[in-house]
Amino acid sequence: QVRLIESGGGSVQPGGSLRLSCVASGFHFGSAAMGWFRQAPGKEREFVASMSWGGGTINYDDSVKGRFTISRDNTKNTLTLQMSGLKLGDTAVYYCATGKVATTSLLDFDSWGQGTRVTVSS
C-alpha cells in the first residue's frame, strides 16, 4: 500500500527555517507527482507546493513563493520542503501527498501522509 511518512516538523521562531521530509513507499515514486499541503487550526487544508515526477513542473502558492523550496530525490523516494523566513501564518500541520499530475488542487491528490506539525511562535 501507499505509505507517506512526513518528518521534520517542530517549533521555531518567526524568521526561522525548517526542513520537512516525506519518505514514500508502495508505489512508483519516480513516476508520480508529489505535493505539500497544510492545515491550520480551524481552517481547511490548503495547497503549498507541488512537483511533477521529473521536476519539470513546480507550483507554489503565492503565500510561500520565495520562501519555500520543494525538491525530490527519486533514488531515495523522498520529497523535501525547505522552509525559510517562517511566519506566524505558516503554523499548521503539513501533509505530503501523491497524485498523477502536479497541480494546485487537493482534489488531484489521492494519497496522504499523517502530517507533521509546524509551529511558528515568538
mmCIF file of N, CA and C in Angstrom:
data_model
loop_
_atom_site.group_PDB
_atom_site.id
_atom_site.type_symbol
_atom_site.label_atom_id
_atom_site.label_comp_id
_atom_site.label_asym_id
_atom_site.label_seq_id
_atom_site.Cartn_x
_atom_site.Cartn_y
_atom_site.Cartn_z
ATOM 1 N N GLN A 1 0.829 -1.192 0.000
ATOM 2 C CA GLN A 1 0.000 0.000 0.000
ATOM 3 C C GLN A 1 0.869 1.249 0.000
ATOM 4 N N VAL A 2 0.264 2.331 -0.457
ATOM 5 C CA VAL A 2 0.953 3.605 -0.474
ATOM 6 C C VAL A 2 1.185 4.078 0.949
ATOM 7 N N ARG A 3 2.424 4.461 1.216
ATOM 8 C CA ARG A 3 2.762 4.989 2.527
ATOM 9 C C ARG A 3 3.584 6.258 2.358
ATOM 10 N N LEU A 4 3.172 7.283 3.069
ATOM 11 C CA LEU A 4 3.852 8.568 3.046
ATOM 12 C C LEU A 4 4.077 8.995 4.489
ATOM 13 N N ILE A 5 5.325 9.164 4.854
ATOM 14 C CA ILE A 5 5.658 9.497 6.224
ATOM 15 C C ILE A 5 6.419 10.809 6.272
ATOM 16 N N GLU A 6 5.784 11.804 6.858
ATOM 17 C CA GLU A 6 6.399 13.120 6.985
ATOM 18 C C GLU A 6 7.221 13.209 8.266
ATOM 19 N N SER A 7 8.222 14.061 8.232
ATOM 20 C CA SER A 7 9.035 14.313 9.407
ATOM 21 C C SER A 7 9.683 15.684 9.271
ATOM 22 N N GLY A 8 10.246 16.167 10.353
ATOM 23 C CA GLY A 8 10.957 17.430 10.324
ATOM 24 C C GLY A 8 10.218 18.597 10.940
ATOM 25 N N GLY A 9 8.980 18.393 11.327
ATOM 26 C CA GLY A 9 8.223 19.466 11.943
ATOM 27 C C GLY A 9 8.757 19.805 13.315
ATOM 28 N N GLY A 10 8.349 20.957 13.812
ATOM 29 C CA GLY A 10 8.796 21.386 15.119
ATOM 30 C C GLY A 10 8.362 22.804 15.390
ATOM 31 N N SER A 11 8.916 23.373 16.435
ATOM 32 C CA SER A 11 8.602 24.732 16.839
ATOM 33 C C SER A 11 9.779 25.653 16.539
ATOM 34 N N VAL A 12 9.493 26.749 15.856
ATOM 35 C CA VAL A 12 10.533 27.712 15.500
ATOM 36 C C VAL A 12 10.026 29.128 15.713
ATOM 37 N N GLN A 13 10.950 30.068 15.784
ATOM 38 C CA GLN A 13 10.600 31.476 15.910
ATOM 39 C C GLN A 13 10.380 32.096 14.541
ATOM 40 N N PRO A 14 9.622 33.184 14.479
ATOM 41 C CA PRO A 14 9.430 33.863 13.201
ATOM 42 C C PRO A 14 10.768 34.202 12.554
ATOM 43 N N GLY A 15 10.854 33.980 11.257
ATOM 44 C CA GLY A 15 12.088 34.224 10.539
ATOM 45 C C GLY A 15 13.005 33.024 10.477
ATOM 46 N N GLY A 16 12.669 31.995 11.206
ATOM 47 C CA GLY A 16 13.480 30.802 11.245
ATOM 48 C C GLY A 16 13.282 29.904 10.040
ATOM 49 N N SER A 17 14.017 28.805 10.031
ATOM 50 C CA SER A 17 13.960 27.852 8.931
ATOM 51 C C SER A 17 13.667 26.451 9.442
ATOM 52 N N LEU A 18 13.104 25.649 8.562
ATOM 53 C CA LEU A 18 12.773 24.282 8.903
ATOM 54 C C LEU A 18 12.755 23.464 7.618
ATOM 55 N N ARG A 19 13.152 22.220 7.716
ATOM 56 C CA ARG A 19 13.154 21.336 6.562
ATOM 57 C C ARG A 19 12.268 20.129 6.824
ATOM 58 N N LEU A 20 11.265 19.965 5.988
ATOM 59 C CA LEU A 20 10.357 18.845 6.102
ATOM 60 C C LEU A 20 10.716 17.778 5.077
ATOM 61 N N SER A 21 10.544 16.524 5.457
ATOM 62 C CA SER A 21 10.821 15.419 4.560
ATOM 63 C C SER A 21 9.629 14.480 4.506
ATOM 64 N N CYS A 22 9.486 13.817 3.386
ATOM 65 C CA CYS A 22 8.437 12.826 3.191
ATOM 66 C C CYS A 22 9.065 11.605 2.547
ATOM 67 N N VAL A 23 9.003 10.491 3.238
ATOM 68 C CA VAL A 23 9.533 9.236 2.718
ATOM 69 C C VAL A 23 8.373 8.412 2.181
ATOM 70 N N ALA A 24 8.474 8.015 0.919
ATOM 71 C CA ALA A 24 7.381 7.323 0.242
ATOM 72 C C ALA A 24 7.719 5.872 -0.067
ATOM 73 N N SER A 25 6.692 5.046 -0.084
ATOM 74 C CA SER A 25 6.851 3.644 -0.446
ATOM 75 C C SER A 25 5.508 3.102 -0.927
ATOM 76 N N GLY A 26 5.543 1.961 -1.600
ATOM 77 C CA GLY A 26 4.318 1.320 -2.040
ATOM 78 C C GLY A 26 3.811 1.747 -3.404
ATOM 79 N N PHE A 27 4.550 2.572 -4.104
ATOM 80 C CA PHE A 27 4.179 2.998 -5.454
ATOM 81 C C PHE A 27 5.421 3.478 -6.183
ATOM 82 N N HIS A 28 5.282 3.752 -7.467
ATOM 83 C CA HIS A 28 6.414 4.206 -8.269
ATOM 84 C C HIS A 28 6.617 5.703 -8.066
ATOM 85 N N PHE A 29 7.398 6.015 -7.072
ATOM 86 C CA PHE A 29 7.643 7.406 -6.708
ATOM 87 C C PHE A 29 8.164 8.226 -7.887
ATOM 88 N N GLY A 30 9.068 7.643 -8.647
ATOM 89 C CA GLY A 30 9.688 8.351 -9.756
ATOM 90 C C GLY A 30 8.751 8.684 -10.901
ATOM 91 N N SER A 31 7.538 8.153 -10.877
ATOM 92 C CA SER A 31 6.552 8.429 -11.917
ATOM 93 C C SER A 31 5.365 9.228 -11.393
ATOM 94 N N ALA A 32 5.437 9.633 -10.158
ATOM 95 C CA ALA A 32 4.302 10.285 -9.511
ATOM 96 C C ALA A 32 4.544 11.757 -9.217
ATOM 97 N N ALA A 33 3.468 12.512 -9.309
ATOM 98 C CA ALA A 33 3.504 13.902 -8.871
ATOM 99 C C ALA A 33 3.399 13.928 -7.351
ATOM 100 N N MET A 34 4.063 14.871 -6.743
ATOM 101 C CA MET A 34 4.053 14.977 -5.293
ATOM 102 C C MET A 34 3.702 16.403 -4.885
ATOM 103 N N GLY A 35 3.151 16.525 -3.703
ATOM 104 C CA GLY A 35 2.771 17.850 -3.240
ATOM 105 C C GLY A 35 2.819 17.983 -1.736
ATOM 106 N N TRP A 36 2.884 19.219 -1.302
ATOM 107 C CA TRP A 36 2.802 19.567 0.109
ATOM 108 C C TRP A 36 1.559 20.425 0.326
ATOM 109 N N PHE A 37 0.829 20.110 1.367
ATOM 110 C CA PHE A 37 -0.356 20.854 1.754
ATOM 111 C C PHE A 37 -0.288 21.107 3.251
ATOM 112 N N ARG A 38 -1.082 22.033 3.729
ATOM 113 C CA ARG A 38 -1.075 22.313 5.152
ATOM 114 C C ARG A 38 -2.467 22.664 5.638
ATOM 115 N N GLN A 39 -2.665 22.451 6.921
ATOM 116 C CA GLN A 39 -3.946 22.753 7.533
ATOM 117 C C GLN A 39 -3.716 23.395 8.887
ATOM 118 N N ALA A 40 -4.127 24.636 9.000
ATOM 119 C CA ALA A 40 -4.011 25.372 10.245
ATOM 120 C C ALA A 40 -5.226 25.075 11.115
ATOM 121 N N PRO A 41 -5.116 25.273 12.416
ATOM 122 C CA PRO A 41 -6.244 25.019 13.315
ATOM 123 C C PRO A 41 -7.483 25.807 12.907
ATOM 124 N N GLY A 42 -8.598 25.114 12.762
ATOM 125 C CA GLY A 42 -9.847 25.763 12.412
ATOM 126 C C GLY A 42 -9.999 26.147 10.958
ATOM 127 N N LYS A 43 -9.052 25.793 10.117
ATOM 128 C CA LYS A 43 -9.112 26.135 8.704
ATOM 129 C C LYS A 43 -9.063 24.879 7.835
ATOM 130 N N GLU A 44 -9.450 25.051 6.590
ATOM 131 C CA GLU A 44 -9.413 23.942 5.648
ATOM 132 C C GLU A 44 -8.002 23.713 5.137
ATOM 133 N N ARG A 45 -7.761 22.508 4.704
ATOM 134 C CA ARG A 45 -6.457 22.185 4.154
ATOM 135 C C ARG A 45 -6.216 22.974 2.872
ATOM 136 N N GLU A 46 -4.992 23.463 2.704
ATOM 137 C CA GLU A 46 -4.679 24.294 1.560
ATOM 138 C C GLU A 46 -3.379 23.877 0.882
ATOM 139 N N PHE A 47 -3.265 24.254 -0.359
ATOM 140 C CA PHE A 47 -2.104 23.935 -1.175
ATOM 141 C C PHE A 47 -0.894 24.749 -0.757
ATOM 142 N N VAL A 48 0.269 24.119 -0.801
ATOM 143 C CA VAL A 48 1.525 24.794 -0.507
ATOM 144 C C VAL A 48 2.458 24.743 -1.717
ATOM 145 N N ALA A 49 2.777 23.540 -2.174
ATOM 146 C CA ALA A 49 3.688 23.370 -3.297
ATOM 147 C C ALA A 49 3.505 21.992 -3.902
ATOM 148 N N SER A 50 3.830 21.855 -5.180
ATOM 149 C CA SER A 50 3.766 20.558 -5.834
ATOM 150 C C SER A 50 4.862 20.464 -6.880
ATOM 151 N N MET A 51 5.165 19.229 -7.272
ATOM 152 C CA MET A 51 6.255 18.979 -8.201
ATOM 153 C C MET A 51 5.957 17.738 -9.022
ATOM 154 N N SER A 52 6.193 17.818 -10.324
ATOM 155 C CA SER A 52 5.963 16.683 -11.208
ATOM 156 C C SER A 52 7.045 15.637 -11.020
ATOM 157 N N TRP A 53 6.829 14.493 -11.645
ATOM 158 C CA TRP A 53 7.728 13.348 -11.445
ATOM 159 C C TRP A 53 9.181 13.644 -11.807
ATOM 160 N N GLY A 54 9.388 14.437 -12.841
ATOM 161 C CA GLY A 54 10.734 14.748 -13.280
ATOM 162 C C GLY A 54 11.209 16.130 -12.888
ATOM 163 N N GLY A 55 10.367 16.869 -12.198
ATOM 164 C CA GLY A 55 10.733 18.209 -11.770
ATOM 165 C C GLY A 55 10.498 19.287 -12.809
ATOM 166 N N GLY A 56 9.893 18.920 -13.944
ATOM 167 C CA GLY A 56 9.639 19.890 -14.987
ATOM 168 C C GLY A 56 8.556 20.889 -14.651
ATOM 169 N N THR A 57 7.683 20.510 -13.744
ATOM 170 C CA THR A 57 6.612 21.389 -13.302
ATOM 171 C C THR A 57 6.699 21.568 -11.805
ATOM 172 N N ILE A 58 6.779 22.804 -11.370
ATOM 173 C CA ILE A 58 6.817 23.132 -9.950
ATOM 174 C C ILE A 58 5.820 24.247 -9.693
ATOM 175 N N ASN A 59 4.999 24.058 -8.698
ATOM 176 C CA ASN A 59 3.990 25.053 -8.340
ATOM 177 C C ASN A 59 4.149 25.458 -6.884
ATOM 178 N N TYR A 60 3.936 26.739 -6.619
ATOM 179 C CA TYR A 60 3.942 27.258 -5.262
ATOM 180 C C TYR A 60 2.737 28.156 -5.055
ATOM 181 N N ASP A 61 2.197 28.099 -3.876
ATOM 182 C CA ASP A 61 1.189 29.068 -3.524
ATOM 183 C C ASP A 61 1.874 30.419 -3.344
ATOM 184 N N ASP A 62 1.190 31.491 -3.689
ATOM 185 C CA ASP A 62 1.790 32.816 -3.594
ATOM 186 C C ASP A 62 2.260 33.154 -2.177
ATOM 187 N N SER A 63 1.612 32.587 -1.194
ATOM 188 C CA SER A 63 1.948 32.898 0.185
ATOM 189 C C SER A 63 3.307 32.359 0.615
ATOM 190 N N VAL A 64 3.830 31.378 -0.127
ATOM 191 C CA VAL A 64 5.110 30.776 0.244
ATOM 192 C C VAL A 64 6.184 30.972 -0.811
ATOM 193 N N LYS A 65 5.823 31.497 -1.950
ATOM 194 C CA LYS A 65 6.761 31.681 -3.044
ATOM 195 C C LYS A 65 7.915 32.588 -2.622
ATOM 196 N N GLY A 66 9.131 32.122 -2.874
ATOM 197 C CA GLY A 66 10.305 32.871 -2.476
ATOM 198 C C GLY A 66 10.825 32.502 -1.111
ATOM 199 N N ARG A 67 10.024 31.787 -0.344
ATOM 200 C CA ARG A 67 10.419 31.372 0.997
ATOM 201 C C ARG A 67 10.577 29.859 1.111
ATOM 202 N N PHE A 68 9.735 29.131 0.405
ATOM 203 C CA PHE A 68 9.755 27.670 0.460
ATOM 204 C C PHE A 68 10.311 27.105 -0.841
ATOM 205 N N THR A 69 10.981 25.971 -0.739
ATOM 206 C CA THR A 69 11.505 25.285 -1.906
ATOM 207 C C THR A 69 11.155 23.808 -1.827
ATOM 208 N N ILE A 70 10.496 23.311 -2.863
ATOM 209 C CA ILE A 70 10.153 21.896 -2.925
ATOM 210 C C ILE A 70 11.184 21.174 -3.784
ATOM 211 N N SER A 71 11.547 19.975 -3.388
ATOM 212 C CA SER A 71 12.502 19.191 -4.148
ATOM 213 C C SER A 71 12.218 17.709 -3.922
ATOM 214 N N ARG A 72 12.838 16.873 -4.757
ATOM 215 C CA ARG A 72 12.637 15.435 -4.605
ATOM 216 C C ARG A 72 13.889 14.689 -5.022
ATOM 217 N N ASP A 73 14.057 13.516 -4.457
ATOM 218 C CA ASP A 73 15.151 12.629 -4.805
ATOM 219 C C ASP A 73 14.515 11.298 -5.165
ATOM 220 N N ASN A 74 14.421 11.031 -6.453
ATOM 221 C CA ASN A 74 13.741 9.824 -6.910
ATOM 222 C C ASN A 74 14.530 8.543 -6.651
ATOM 223 N N THR A 75 15.798 8.670 -6.323
ATOM 224 C CA THR A 75 16.591 7.493 -5.993
ATOM 225 C C THR A 75 16.367 7.065 -4.555
ATOM 226 N N LYS A 76 15.838 7.972 -3.748
ATOM 227 C CA LYS A 76 15.593 7.685 -2.344
ATOM 228 C C LYS A 76 14.117 7.747 -1.973
ATOM 229 N N ASN A 77 13.271 8.004 -2.957
ATOM 230 C CA ASN A 77 11.822 8.108 -2.729
ATOM 231 C C ASN A 77 11.499 9.117 -1.629
ATOM 232 N N THR A 78 12.131 10.264 -1.721
ATOM 233 C CA THR A 78 11.910 11.289 -0.718
ATOM 234 C C THR A 78 11.523 12.624 -1.346
ATOM 235 N N LEU A 79 10.666 13.328 -0.653
ATOM 236 C CA LEU A 79 10.217 14.656 -1.039
ATOM 237 C C LEU A 79 10.584 15.601 0.093
ATOM 238 N N THR A 80 11.051 16.780 -0.252
ATOM 239 C CA THR A 80 11.520 17.728 0.747
ATOM 240 C C THR A 80 10.858 19.089 0.570
ATOM 241 N N LEU A 81 10.628 19.756 1.667
ATOM 242 C CA LEU A 81 10.149 21.136 1.643
ATOM 243 C C LEU A 81 11.067 21.940 2.550
ATOM 244 N N GLN A 82 11.901 22.760 1.947
ATOM 245 C CA GLN A 82 12.796 23.625 2.696
ATOM 246 C C GLN A 82 12.079 24.947 2.934
ATOM 247 N N MET A 83 11.886 25.290 4.185
ATOM 248 C CA MET A 83 11.153 26.485 4.547
ATOM 249 C C MET A 83 12.073 27.478 5.232
ATOM 250 N N SER A 84 12.007 28.720 4.805
ATOM 251 C CA SER A 84 12.788 29.780 5.413
ATOM 252 C C SER A 84 11.906 31.009 5.570
ATOM 253 N N GLY A 85 12.378 31.945 6.360
ATOM 254 C CA GLY A 85 11.596 33.145 6.598
ATOM 255 C C GLY A 85 10.205 32.821 7.112
ATOM 256 N N LEU A 86 10.128 31.880 8.014
ATOM 257 C CA LEU A 86 8.828 31.415 8.507
ATOM 258 C C LEU A 86 8.061 32.519 9.219
ATOM 259 N N LYS A 87 6.757 32.509 9.006
ATOM 260 C CA LYS A 87 5.856 33.487 9.590
ATOM 261 C C LYS A 87 4.856 32.796 10.499
ATOM 262 N N LEU A 88 4.194 33.591 11.325
ATOM 263 C CA LEU A 88 3.182 33.037 12.218
ATOM 264 C C LEU A 88 2.102 32.304 11.427
ATOM 265 N N GLY A 89 1.779 32.819 10.254
ATOM 266 C CA GLY A 89 0.751 32.225 9.423
ATOM 267 C C GLY A 89 1.126 30.885 8.824
ATOM 268 N N ASP A 90 2.379 30.492 8.954
ATOM 269 C CA ASP A 90 2.811 29.198 8.442
ATOM 270 C C ASP A 90 2.519 28.068 9.422
ATOM 271 N N THR A 91 2.078 28.410 10.603
ATOM 272 C CA THR A 91 1.747 27.404 11.605
ATOM 273 C C THR A 91 0.628 26.506 11.098
ATOM 274 N N ALA A 92 0.901 25.219 11.035
ATOM 275 C CA ALA A 92 -0.073 24.264 10.516
ATOM 276 C C ALA A 92 0.505 22.863 10.592
ATOM 277 N N VAL A 93 -0.346 21.903 10.338
ATOM 278 C CA VAL A 93 0.112 20.541 10.125
ATOM 279 C C VAL A 93 0.373 20.408 8.630
ATOM 280 N N TYR A 94 1.552 19.971 8.274
ATOM 281 C CA TYR A 94 1.941 19.853 6.875
ATOM 282 C C TYR A 94 1.834 18.411 6.412
ATOM 283 N N TYR A 95 1.180 18.243 5.270
ATOM 284 C CA TYR A 95 0.930 16.921 4.723
ATOM 285 C C TYR A 95 1.625 16.718 3.382
ATOM 286 N N CYS A 96 2.144 15.548 3.200
ATOM 287 C CA CYS A 96 2.709 15.113 1.938
ATOM 288 C C CYS A 96 1.643 14.310 1.201
ATOM 289 N N ALA A 97 1.561 14.469 -0.113
ATOM 290 C CA ALA A 97 0.558 13.755 -0.896
ATOM 291 C C ALA A 97 1.096 13.397 -2.267
ATOM 292 N N THR A 98 0.480 12.413 -2.882
ATOM 293 C CA THR A 98 0.883 11.992 -4.226
ATOM 294 C C THR A 98 -0.330 11.904 -5.137
ATOM 295 N N GLY A 99 -0.102 12.127 -6.417
ATOM 296 C CA GLY A 99 -1.158 12.058 -7.414
ATOM 297 C C GLY A 99 -0.566 11.868 -8.789
ATOM 298 N N LYS A 100 -1.399 11.986 -9.813
ATOM 299 C CA LYS A 100 -0.950 11.774 -11.183
ATOM 300 C C LYS A 100 -0.381 13.030 -11.828
ATOM 301 N N VAL A 101 -0.902 14.181 -11.430
ATOM 302 C CA VAL A 101 -0.494 15.440 -12.033
ATOM 303 C C VAL A 101 -0.185 16.467 -10.954
ATOM 304 N N ALA A 102 0.879 17.216 -11.155
ATOM 305 C CA ALA A 102 1.264 18.250 -10.200
ATOM 306 C C ALA A 102 0.442 19.506 -10.432
ATOM 307 N N THR A 103 -0.625 19.636 -9.662
ATOM 308 C CA THR A 103 -1.489 20.800 -9.750
ATOM 309 C C THR A 103 -1.483 21.524 -8.414
ATOM 310 N N THR A 104 -2.384 22.500 -8.285
ATOM 311 C CA THR A 104 -2.508 23.254 -7.051
ATOM 312 C C THR A 104 -3.774 22.888 -6.292
ATOM 313 N N SER A 105 -4.421 21.815 -6.702
ATOM 314 C CA SER A 105 -5.693 21.414 -6.115
ATOM 315 C C SER A 105 -5.571 20.148 -5.283
ATOM 316 N N LEU A 106 -6.192 20.157 -4.124
ATOM 317 C CA LEU A 106 -6.231 18.987 -3.266
ATOM 318 C C LEU A 106 -6.908 17.816 -3.955
ATOM 319 N N LEU A 107 -7.857 18.120 -4.833
ATOM 320 C CA LEU A 107 -8.647 17.093 -5.495
ATOM 321 C C LEU A 107 -7.828 16.227 -6.444
ATOM 322 N N ASP A 108 -6.664 16.693 -6.835
ATOM 323 C CA ASP A 108 -5.823 15.946 -7.760
ATOM 324 C C ASP A 108 -4.833 15.026 -7.056
ATOM 325 N N PHE A 109 -4.904 14.978 -5.752
ATOM 326 C CA PHE A 109 -4.018 14.121 -4.975
ATOM 327 C C PHE A 109 -4.866 13.122 -4.199
ATOM 328 N N ASP A 110 -4.482 11.864 -4.258
ATOM 329 C CA ASP A 110 -5.346 10.825 -3.706
ATOM 330 C C ASP A 110 -4.778 10.027 -2.544
ATOM 331 N N SER A 111 -3.523 10.207 -2.223
ATOM 332 C CA SER A 111 -2.933 9.512 -1.085
ATOM 333 C C SER A 111 -2.181 10.504 -0.221
ATOM 334 N N TRP A 112 -2.373 10.377 1.076
ATOM 335 C CA TRP A 112 -1.846 11.367 2.009
ATOM 336 C C TRP A 112 -1.108 10.739 3.174
ATOM 337 N N GLY A 113 -0.141 11.471 3.694
ATOM 338 C CA GLY A 113 0.535 11.053 4.902
ATOM 339 C C GLY A 113 -0.240 11.524 6.111
ATOM 340 N N GLN A 114 0.305 11.260 7.283
ATOM 341 C CA GLN A 114 -0.362 11.631 8.523
ATOM 342 C C GLN A 114 -0.060 13.054 8.959
ATOM 343 N N GLY A 115 0.949 13.661 8.367
ATOM 344 C CA GLY A 115 1.266 15.042 8.657
ATOM 345 C C GLY A 115 2.344 15.227 9.705
ATOM 346 N N THR A 116 2.982 16.383 9.650
ATOM 347 C CA THR A 116 3.958 16.769 10.653
ATOM 348 C C THR A 116 3.670 18.216 11.046
ATOM 349 N N ARG A 117 3.689 18.485 12.319
ATOM 350 C CA ARG A 117 3.265 19.782 12.822
ATOM 351 C C ARG A 117 4.389 20.808 12.831
ATOM 352 N N VAL A 118 4.060 21.992 12.334
ATOM 353 C CA VAL A 118 4.979 23.124 12.334
ATOM 354 C C VAL A 118 4.339 24.251 13.135
ATOM 355 N N THR A 119 5.049 24.722 14.129
ATOM 356 C CA THR A 119 4.554 25.815 14.955
ATOM 357 C C THR A 119 5.538 26.972 14.911
ATOM 358 N N VAL A 120 5.064 28.115 14.468
ATOM 359 C CA VAL A 120 5.888 29.318 14.409
ATOM 360 C C VAL A 120 5.347 30.286 15.450
ATOM 361 N N SER A 121 6.141 30.570 16.445
ATOM 362 C CA SER A 121 5.706 31.455 17.518
ATOM 363 C C SER A 121 6.895 32.143 18.149
ATOM 364 N N SER A 122 6.626 33.270 18.770
ATOM 365 C CA SER A 122 7.663 34.018 19.462
ATOM 366 C C SER A 122 7.596 33.808 20.961
#
